[in-house]
mmCIF file of C-alpha atoms in Angstrom:
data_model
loop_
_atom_site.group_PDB
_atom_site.id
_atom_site.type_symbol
_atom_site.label_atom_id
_atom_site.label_comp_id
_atom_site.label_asym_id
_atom_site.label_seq_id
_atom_site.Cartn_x
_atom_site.Cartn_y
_atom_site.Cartn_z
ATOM 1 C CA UNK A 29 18.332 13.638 10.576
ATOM 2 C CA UNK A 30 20.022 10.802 8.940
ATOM 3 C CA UNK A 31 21.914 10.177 5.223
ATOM 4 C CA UNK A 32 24.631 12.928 5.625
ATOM 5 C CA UNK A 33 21.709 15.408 6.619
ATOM 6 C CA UNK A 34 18.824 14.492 4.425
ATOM 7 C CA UNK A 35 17.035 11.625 5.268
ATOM 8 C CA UNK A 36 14.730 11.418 8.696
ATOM 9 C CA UNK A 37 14.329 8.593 11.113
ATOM 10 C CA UNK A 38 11.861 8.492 14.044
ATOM 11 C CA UNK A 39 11.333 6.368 16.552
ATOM 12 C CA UNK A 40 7.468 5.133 17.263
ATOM 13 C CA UNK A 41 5.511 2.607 19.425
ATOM 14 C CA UNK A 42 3.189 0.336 18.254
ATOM 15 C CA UNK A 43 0.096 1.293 20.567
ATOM 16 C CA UNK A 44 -3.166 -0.587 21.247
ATOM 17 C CA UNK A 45 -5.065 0.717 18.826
ATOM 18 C CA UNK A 46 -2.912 0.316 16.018
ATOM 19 C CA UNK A 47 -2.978 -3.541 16.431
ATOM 20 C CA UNK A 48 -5.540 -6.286 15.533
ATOM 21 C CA UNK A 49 -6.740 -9.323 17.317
ATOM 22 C CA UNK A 50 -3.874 -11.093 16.919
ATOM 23 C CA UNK A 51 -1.647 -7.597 18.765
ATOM 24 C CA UNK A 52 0.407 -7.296 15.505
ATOM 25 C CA UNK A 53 0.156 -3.992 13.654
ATOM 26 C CA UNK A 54 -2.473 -3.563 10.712
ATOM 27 C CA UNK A 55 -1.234 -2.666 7.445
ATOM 28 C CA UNK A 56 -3.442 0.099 7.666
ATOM 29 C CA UNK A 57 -1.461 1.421 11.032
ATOM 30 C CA UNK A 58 1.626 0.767 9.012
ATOM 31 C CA UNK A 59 1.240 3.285 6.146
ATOM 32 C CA UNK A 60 -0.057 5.770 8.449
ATOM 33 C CA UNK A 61 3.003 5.874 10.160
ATOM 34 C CA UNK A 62 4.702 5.884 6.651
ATOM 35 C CA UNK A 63 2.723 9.010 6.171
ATOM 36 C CA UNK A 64 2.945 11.001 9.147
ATOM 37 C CA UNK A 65 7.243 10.116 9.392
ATOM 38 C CA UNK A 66 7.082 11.186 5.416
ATOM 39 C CA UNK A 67 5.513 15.209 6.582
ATOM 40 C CA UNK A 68 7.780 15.124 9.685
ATOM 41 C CA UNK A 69 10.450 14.727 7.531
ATOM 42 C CA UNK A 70 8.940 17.810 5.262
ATOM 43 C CA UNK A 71 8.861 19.666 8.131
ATOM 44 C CA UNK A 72 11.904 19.054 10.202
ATOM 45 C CA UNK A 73 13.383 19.746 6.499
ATOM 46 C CA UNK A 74 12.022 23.550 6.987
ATOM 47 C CA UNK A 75 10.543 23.050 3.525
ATOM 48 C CA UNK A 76 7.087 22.200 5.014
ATOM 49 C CA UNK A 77 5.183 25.466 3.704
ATOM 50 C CA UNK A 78 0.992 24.614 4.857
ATOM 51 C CA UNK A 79 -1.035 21.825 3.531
ATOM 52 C CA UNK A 80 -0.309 17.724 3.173
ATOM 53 C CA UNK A 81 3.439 18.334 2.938
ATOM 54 C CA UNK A 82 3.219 21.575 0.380
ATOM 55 C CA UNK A 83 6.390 23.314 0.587
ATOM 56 C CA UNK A 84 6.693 27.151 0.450
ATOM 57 C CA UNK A 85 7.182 27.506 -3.295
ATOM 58 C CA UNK A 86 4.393 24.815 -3.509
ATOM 59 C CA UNK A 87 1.959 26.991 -1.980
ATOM 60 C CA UNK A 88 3.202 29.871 -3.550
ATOM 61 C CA UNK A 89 1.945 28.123 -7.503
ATOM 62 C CA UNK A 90 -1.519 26.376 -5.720
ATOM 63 C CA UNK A 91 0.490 22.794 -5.720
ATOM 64 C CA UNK A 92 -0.152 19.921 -3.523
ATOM 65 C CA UNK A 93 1.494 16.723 -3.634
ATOM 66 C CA UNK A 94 -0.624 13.381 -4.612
ATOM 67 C CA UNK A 95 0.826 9.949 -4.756
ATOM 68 C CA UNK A 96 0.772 8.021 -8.118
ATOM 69 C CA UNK A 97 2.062 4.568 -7.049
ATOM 70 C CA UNK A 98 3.288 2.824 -4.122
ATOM 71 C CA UNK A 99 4.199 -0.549 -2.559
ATOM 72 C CA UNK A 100 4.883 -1.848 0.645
ATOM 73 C CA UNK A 101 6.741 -5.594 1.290
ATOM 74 C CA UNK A 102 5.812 -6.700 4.678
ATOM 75 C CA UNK A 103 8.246 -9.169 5.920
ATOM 76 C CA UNK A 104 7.373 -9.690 9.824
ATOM 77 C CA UNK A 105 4.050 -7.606 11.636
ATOM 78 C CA UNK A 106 5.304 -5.644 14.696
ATOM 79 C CA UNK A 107 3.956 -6.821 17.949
ATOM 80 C CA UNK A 108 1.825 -4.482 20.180
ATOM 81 C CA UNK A 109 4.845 -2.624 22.596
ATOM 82 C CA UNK A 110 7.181 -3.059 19.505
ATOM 83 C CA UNK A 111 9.450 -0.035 19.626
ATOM 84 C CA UNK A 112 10.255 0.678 15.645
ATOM 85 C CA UNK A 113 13.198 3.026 13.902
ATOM 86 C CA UNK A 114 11.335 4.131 10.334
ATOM 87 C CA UNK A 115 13.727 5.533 7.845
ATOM 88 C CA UNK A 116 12.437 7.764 4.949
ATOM 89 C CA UNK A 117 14.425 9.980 2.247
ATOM 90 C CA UNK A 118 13.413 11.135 -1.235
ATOM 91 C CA UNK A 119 14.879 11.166 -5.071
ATOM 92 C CA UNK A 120 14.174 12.120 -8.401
ATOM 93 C CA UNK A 121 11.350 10.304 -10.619
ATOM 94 C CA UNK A 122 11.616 11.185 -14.234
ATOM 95 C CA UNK A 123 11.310 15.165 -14.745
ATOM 96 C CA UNK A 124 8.344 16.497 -12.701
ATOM 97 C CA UNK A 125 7.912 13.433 -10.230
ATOM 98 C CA UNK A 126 9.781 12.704 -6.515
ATOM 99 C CA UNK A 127 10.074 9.336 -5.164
ATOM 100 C CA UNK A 128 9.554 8.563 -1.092
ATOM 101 C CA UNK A 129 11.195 5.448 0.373
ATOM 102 C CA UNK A 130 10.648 3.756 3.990
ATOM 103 C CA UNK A 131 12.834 1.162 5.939
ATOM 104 C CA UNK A 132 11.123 -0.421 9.170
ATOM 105 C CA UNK A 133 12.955 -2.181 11.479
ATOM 106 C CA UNK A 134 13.246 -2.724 15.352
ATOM 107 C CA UNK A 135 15.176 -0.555 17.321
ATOM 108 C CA UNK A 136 16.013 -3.286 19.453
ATOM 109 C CA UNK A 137 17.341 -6.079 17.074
ATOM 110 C CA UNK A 138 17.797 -3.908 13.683
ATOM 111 C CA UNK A 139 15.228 -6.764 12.517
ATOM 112 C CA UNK A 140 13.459 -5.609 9.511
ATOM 113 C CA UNK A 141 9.959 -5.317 9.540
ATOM 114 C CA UNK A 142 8.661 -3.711 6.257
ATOM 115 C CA UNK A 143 10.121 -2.108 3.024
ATOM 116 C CA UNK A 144 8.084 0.947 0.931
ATOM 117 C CA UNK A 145 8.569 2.987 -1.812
ATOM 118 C CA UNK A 146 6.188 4.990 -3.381
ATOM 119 C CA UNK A 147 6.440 8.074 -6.734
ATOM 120 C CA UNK A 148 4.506 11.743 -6.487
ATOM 121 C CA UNK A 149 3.446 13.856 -8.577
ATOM 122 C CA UNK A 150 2.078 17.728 -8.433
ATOM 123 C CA UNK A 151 -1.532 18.687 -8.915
ATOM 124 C CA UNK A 152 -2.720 22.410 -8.832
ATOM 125 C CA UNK A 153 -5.555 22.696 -6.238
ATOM 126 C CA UNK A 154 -8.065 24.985 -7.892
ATOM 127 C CA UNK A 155 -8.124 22.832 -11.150
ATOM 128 C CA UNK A 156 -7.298 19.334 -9.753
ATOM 129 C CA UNK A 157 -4.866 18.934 -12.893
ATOM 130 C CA UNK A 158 -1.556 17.362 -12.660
ATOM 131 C CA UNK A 159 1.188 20.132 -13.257
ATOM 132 C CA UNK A 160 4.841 20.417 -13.918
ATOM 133 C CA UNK A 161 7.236 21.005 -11.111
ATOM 134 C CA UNK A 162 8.319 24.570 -10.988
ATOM 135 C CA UNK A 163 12.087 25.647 -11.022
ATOM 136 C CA UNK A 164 11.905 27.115 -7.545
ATOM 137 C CA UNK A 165 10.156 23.839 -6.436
ATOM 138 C CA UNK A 166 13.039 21.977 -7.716
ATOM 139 C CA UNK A 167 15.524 24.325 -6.499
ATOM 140 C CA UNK A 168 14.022 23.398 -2.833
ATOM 141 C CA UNK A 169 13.903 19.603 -2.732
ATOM 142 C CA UNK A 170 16.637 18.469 -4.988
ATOM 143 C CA UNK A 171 19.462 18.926 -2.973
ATOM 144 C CA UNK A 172 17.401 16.642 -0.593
ATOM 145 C CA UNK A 173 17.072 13.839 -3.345
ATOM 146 C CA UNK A 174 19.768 10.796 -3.414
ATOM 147 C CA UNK A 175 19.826 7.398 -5.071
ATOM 148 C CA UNK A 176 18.727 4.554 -2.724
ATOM 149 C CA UNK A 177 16.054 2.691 -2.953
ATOM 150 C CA UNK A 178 14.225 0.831 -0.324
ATOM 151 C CA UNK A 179 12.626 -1.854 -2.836
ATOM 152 C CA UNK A 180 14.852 -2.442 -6.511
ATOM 153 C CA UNK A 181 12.891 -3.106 -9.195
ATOM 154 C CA UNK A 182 14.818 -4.952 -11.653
ATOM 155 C CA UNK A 183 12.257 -4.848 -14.525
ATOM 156 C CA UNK A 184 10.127 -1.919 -13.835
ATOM 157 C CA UNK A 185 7.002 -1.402 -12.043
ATOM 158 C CA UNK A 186 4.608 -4.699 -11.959
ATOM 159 C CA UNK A 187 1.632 -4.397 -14.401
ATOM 160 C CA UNK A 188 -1.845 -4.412 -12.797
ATOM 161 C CA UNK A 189 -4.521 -5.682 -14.895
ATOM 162 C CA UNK A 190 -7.779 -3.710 -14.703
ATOM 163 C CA UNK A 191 -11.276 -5.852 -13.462
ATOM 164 C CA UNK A 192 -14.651 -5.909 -14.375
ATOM 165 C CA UNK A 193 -17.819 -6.638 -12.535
ATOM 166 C CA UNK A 194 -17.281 -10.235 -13.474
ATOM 167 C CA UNK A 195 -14.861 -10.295 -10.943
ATOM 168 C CA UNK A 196 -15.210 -13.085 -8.424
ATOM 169 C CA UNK A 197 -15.825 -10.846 -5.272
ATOM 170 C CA UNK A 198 -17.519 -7.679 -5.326
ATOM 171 C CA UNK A 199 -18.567 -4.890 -2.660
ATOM 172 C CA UNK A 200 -20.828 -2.017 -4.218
ATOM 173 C CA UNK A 201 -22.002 0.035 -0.751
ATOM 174 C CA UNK A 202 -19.062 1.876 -0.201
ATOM 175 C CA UNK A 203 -19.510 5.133 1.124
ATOM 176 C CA UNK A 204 -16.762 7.687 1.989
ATOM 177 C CA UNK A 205 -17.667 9.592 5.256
ATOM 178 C CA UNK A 206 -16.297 12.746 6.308
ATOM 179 C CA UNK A 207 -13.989 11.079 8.858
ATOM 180 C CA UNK A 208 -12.282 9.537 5.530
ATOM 181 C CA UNK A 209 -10.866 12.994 4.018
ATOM 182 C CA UNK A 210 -7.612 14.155 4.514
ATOM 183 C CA UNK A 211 -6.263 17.905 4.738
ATOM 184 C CA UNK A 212 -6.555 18.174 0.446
ATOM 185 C CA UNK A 213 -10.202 17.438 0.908
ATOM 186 C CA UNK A 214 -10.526 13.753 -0.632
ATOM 187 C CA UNK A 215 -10.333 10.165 1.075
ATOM 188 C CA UNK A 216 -7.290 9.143 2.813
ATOM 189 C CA UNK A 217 -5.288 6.312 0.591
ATOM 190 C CA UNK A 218 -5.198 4.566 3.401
ATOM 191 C CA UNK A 219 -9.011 3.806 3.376
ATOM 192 C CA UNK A 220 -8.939 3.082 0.005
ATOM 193 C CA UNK A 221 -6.241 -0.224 1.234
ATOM 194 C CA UNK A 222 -9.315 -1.063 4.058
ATOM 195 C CA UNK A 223 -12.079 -1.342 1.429
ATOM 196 C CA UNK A 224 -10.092 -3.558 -0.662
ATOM 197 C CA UNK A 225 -8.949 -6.124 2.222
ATOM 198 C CA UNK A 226 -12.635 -6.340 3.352
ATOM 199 C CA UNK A 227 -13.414 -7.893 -0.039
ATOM 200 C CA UNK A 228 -11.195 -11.277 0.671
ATOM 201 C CA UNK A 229 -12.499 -13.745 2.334
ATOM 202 C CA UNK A 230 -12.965 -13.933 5.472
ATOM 203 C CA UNK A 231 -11.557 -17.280 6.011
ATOM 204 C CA UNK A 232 -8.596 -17.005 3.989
ATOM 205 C CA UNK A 233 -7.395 -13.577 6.061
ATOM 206 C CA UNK A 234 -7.935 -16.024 8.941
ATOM 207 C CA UNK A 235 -5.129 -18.241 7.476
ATOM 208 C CA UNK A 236 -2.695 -15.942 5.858
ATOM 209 C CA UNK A 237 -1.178 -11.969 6.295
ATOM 210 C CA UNK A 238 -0.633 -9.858 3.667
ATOM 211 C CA UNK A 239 3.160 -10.031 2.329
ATOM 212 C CA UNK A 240 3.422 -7.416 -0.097
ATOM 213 C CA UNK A 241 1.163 -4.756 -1.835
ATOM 214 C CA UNK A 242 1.051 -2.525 -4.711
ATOM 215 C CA UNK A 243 -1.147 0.568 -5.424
ATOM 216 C CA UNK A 244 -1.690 2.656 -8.687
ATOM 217 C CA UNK A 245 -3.855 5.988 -8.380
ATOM 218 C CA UNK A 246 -5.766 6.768 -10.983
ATOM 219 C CA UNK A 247 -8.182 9.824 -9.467
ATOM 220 C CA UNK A 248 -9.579 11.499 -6.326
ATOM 221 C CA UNK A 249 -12.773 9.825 -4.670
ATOM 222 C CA UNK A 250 -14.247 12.634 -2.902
ATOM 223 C CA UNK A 251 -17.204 12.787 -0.004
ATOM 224 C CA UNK A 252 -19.823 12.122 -2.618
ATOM 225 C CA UNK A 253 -18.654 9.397 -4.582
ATOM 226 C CA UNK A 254 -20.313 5.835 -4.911
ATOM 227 C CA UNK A 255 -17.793 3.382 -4.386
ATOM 228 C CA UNK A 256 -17.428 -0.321 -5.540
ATOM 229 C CA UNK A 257 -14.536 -2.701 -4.589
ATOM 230 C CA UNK A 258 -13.431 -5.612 -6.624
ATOM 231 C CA UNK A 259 -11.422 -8.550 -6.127
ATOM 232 C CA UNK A 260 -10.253 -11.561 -8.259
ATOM 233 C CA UNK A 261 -7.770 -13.799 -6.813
ATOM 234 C CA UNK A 262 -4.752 -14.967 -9.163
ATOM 235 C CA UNK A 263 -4.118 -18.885 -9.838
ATOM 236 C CA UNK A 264 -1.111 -20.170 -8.489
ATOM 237 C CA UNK A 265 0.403 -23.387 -9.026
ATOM 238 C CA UNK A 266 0.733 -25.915 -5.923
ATOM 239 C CA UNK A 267 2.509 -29.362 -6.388
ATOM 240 C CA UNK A 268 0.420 -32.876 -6.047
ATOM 241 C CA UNK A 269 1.707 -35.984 -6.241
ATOM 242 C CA UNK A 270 4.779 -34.839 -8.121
ATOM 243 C CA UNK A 271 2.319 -32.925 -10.701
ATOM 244 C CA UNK A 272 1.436 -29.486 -10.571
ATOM 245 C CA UNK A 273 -2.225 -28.515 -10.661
ATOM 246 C CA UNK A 274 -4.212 -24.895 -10.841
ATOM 247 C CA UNK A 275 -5.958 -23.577 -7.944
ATOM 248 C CA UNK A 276 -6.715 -20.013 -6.464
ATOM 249 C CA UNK A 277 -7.422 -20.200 -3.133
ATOM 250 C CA UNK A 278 -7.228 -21.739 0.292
ATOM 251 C CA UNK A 279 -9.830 -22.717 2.054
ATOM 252 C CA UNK A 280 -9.903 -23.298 5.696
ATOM 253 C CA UNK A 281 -7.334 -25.611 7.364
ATOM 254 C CA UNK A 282 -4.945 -25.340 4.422
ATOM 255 C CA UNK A 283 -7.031 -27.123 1.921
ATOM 256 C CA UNK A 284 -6.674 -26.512 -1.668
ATOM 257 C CA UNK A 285 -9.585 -24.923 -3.603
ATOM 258 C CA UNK A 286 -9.944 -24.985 -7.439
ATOM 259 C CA UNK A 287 -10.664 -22.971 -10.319
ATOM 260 C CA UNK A 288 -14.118 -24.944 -9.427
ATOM 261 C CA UNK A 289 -14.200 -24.821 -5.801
ATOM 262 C CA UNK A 290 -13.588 -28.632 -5.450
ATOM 263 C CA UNK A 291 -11.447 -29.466 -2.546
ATOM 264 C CA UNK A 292 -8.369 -31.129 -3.915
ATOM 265 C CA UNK A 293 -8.093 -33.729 -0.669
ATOM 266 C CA UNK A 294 -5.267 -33.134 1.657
ATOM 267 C CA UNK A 295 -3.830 -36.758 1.745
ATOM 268 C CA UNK A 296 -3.306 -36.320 -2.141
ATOM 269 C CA UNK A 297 -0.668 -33.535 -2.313
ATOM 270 C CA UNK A 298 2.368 -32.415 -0.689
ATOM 271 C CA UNK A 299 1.677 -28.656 0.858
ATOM 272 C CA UNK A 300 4.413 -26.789 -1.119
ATOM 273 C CA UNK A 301 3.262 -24.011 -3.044
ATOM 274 C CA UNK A 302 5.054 -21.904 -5.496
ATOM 275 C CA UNK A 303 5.092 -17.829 -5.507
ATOM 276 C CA UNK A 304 2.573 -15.890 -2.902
ATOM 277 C CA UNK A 305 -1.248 -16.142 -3.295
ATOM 278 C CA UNK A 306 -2.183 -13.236 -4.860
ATOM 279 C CA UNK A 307 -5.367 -10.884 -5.236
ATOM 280 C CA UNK A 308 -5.901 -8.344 -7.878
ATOM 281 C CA UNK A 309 -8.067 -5.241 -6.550
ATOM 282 C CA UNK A 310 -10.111 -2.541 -8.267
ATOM 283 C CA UNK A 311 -11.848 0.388 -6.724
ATOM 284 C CA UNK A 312 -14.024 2.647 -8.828
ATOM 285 C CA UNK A 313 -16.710 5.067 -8.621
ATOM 286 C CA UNK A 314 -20.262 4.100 -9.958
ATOM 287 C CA UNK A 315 -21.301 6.462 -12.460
ATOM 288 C CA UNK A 316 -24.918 6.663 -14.488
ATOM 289 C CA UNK A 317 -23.278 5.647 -17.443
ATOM 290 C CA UNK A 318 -20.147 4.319 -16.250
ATOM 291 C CA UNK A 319 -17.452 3.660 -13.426
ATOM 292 C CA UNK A 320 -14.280 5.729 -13.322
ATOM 293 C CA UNK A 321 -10.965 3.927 -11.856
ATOM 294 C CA UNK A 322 -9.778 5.382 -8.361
ATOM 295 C CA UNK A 323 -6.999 2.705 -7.369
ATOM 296 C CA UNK A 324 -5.658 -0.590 -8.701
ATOM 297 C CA UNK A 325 -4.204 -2.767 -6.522
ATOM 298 C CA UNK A 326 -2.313 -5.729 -6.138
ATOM 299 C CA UNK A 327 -1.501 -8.349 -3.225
ATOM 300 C CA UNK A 328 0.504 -10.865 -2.384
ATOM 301 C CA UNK A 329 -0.103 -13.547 0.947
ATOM 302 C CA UNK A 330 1.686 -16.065 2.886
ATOM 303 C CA UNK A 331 0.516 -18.246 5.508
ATOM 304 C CA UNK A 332 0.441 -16.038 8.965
ATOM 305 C CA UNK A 333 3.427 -16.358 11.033
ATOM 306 C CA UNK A 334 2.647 -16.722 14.648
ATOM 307 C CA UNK A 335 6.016 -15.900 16.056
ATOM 308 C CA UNK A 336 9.320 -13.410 14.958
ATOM 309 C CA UNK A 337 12.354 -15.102 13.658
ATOM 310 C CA UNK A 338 15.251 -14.683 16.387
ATOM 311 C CA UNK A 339 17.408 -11.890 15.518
#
């Protein structure tokens, strides 16, 4: 235990099958060590009670714990071997709501590797309805709660602009399996992250790693849900020949596509872009009559980084 007693830092591995082919952790290995260090802390706490981090006055009312929002900046992908120190402590979000932060950084070099922060709310399990947290809930985990934040957000929470099936990339035969639910019975957040990456490009995740992401929940996706992933990328301005033009993607070898798909020729611009290439993601289930929002999401890339900095 960490924080004067109430924060919680383990120590992992990065292990073979938590990297991909180029032996740097996935982003999907990285928020499922964010998860399991978040319920060891619940439970090294003594407040873990049964269920996905439910503590005992939690069970007691039929509450369970579901995540509302959360980001994650990526700064440098641990290698395959990489022994890692992850930090996580909690904090008051507005009246009913608990905030979980993470710090990643090597145990070796105290280089750090990833920021997250993320905000919970309480759901009753029978009726699936968000709830109020009980007195005797907050008598348990507020003298846990303290003011730091991993990631400051100086003007509040980034807006995330919903898509529509106009939206340039599109996957519609998604199909949760039972491998994909977690102990509350619906799919794992973290698959929901996989089916929105698979709708880039393959050629531009070739070419770049994912920087920073942001995720708002809006319901459950159970077992029998029809999913469909969207995907728009976001213009971003890239200086040529002292002028700035539009484009919205990179095409292979570090050419500039535009709005058009034209390739704006590589001997006409100088290669300095401004602010991260940036997707906005939508995952929804197909209804009859229509689709129902399960996650909006937001990234941000940068060209991938073959080595570490030197601490």
């Amino acid at each position: 235990m960490i924080l004067d007693g109430v924060g919680y830092r383990q120590t992992v591995v990065v292990r073979s099958y938590e990297v991909g082919p180029d032996k740097t952790a996935t982003i999907e290995s990285i928020l499922n060590l964010l998860q399991e260090t978040a319920l060891n802390h619940v439970w090294m706490s003594g407040l873990l009670g049964d269920g996905f981090g439910a503590t005992h006055g939690m069970m007691k009312n039929n509450l369970i714990w579901v995540v509302s929002r959360m980001q994650v900046q990526v700064d440098h992908y641990p290698i395959w071997g990489e022994v890692m120190e992850i930090d996580t402590w909690v904090g008051a979000w507005g009246k009913n709501g608990m905030r979980r932060d993470w710090l990643l950084r090597s145990r070796a070099t105290g280089l750090v590797f990833a920021r997250a922060t993320s905000t919970w709310v309480m759901m009753n399990q029978k009726t699936r309805r968000l709830s109020k947290m009980p007195d005797e809930v907050r008598a348990e985990i507020s003298p846990w709660f303290i003011e730091k934040q991993a990631i400051e957000e100086e003007n509040g929470p980034e807006k995330i602009d919903k898509l529509d099936t106009n939206a340039r990339y599109m996957n519609s035969d998604l199909k949760p399996k039972r491998s994909d639910l977690d102990m509350n019975h619906h799919v794992n957040n973290v698959k929901y992250v996989r089916w929105m990456l698979e709708t880039i490009p393959d050629e531009f995740l070739e070419n770049h790693q994912l920087s920073n992401i942001i995720l708002e929940y809006r319901r459950e996706c159970g077992s029998a849900d029809a999913v469909q992933s969207l995907c728009e990328p976001q213009d971003y301005e890239l200086i040529k020949s002292g002028n700035i033009h539009q484009c919205n993607h990179i095409g292979v070898n570090g050419h500039a596509l535009s709005t058009h798909g034209e390739v704006l020729q590589e001997a006409h611009f100088t290669p300095l872009f401004l602010g991260a290439y940036s997707y906005t993601h939508l995952l929804q289930v197909k209804g009859e009559t229509k689709s129902e929002e399960i996650v909006r999401g937001k990234t941000k890339w940068k060209i991938k980084l073959t080595t570490l900095p030197c601490p």
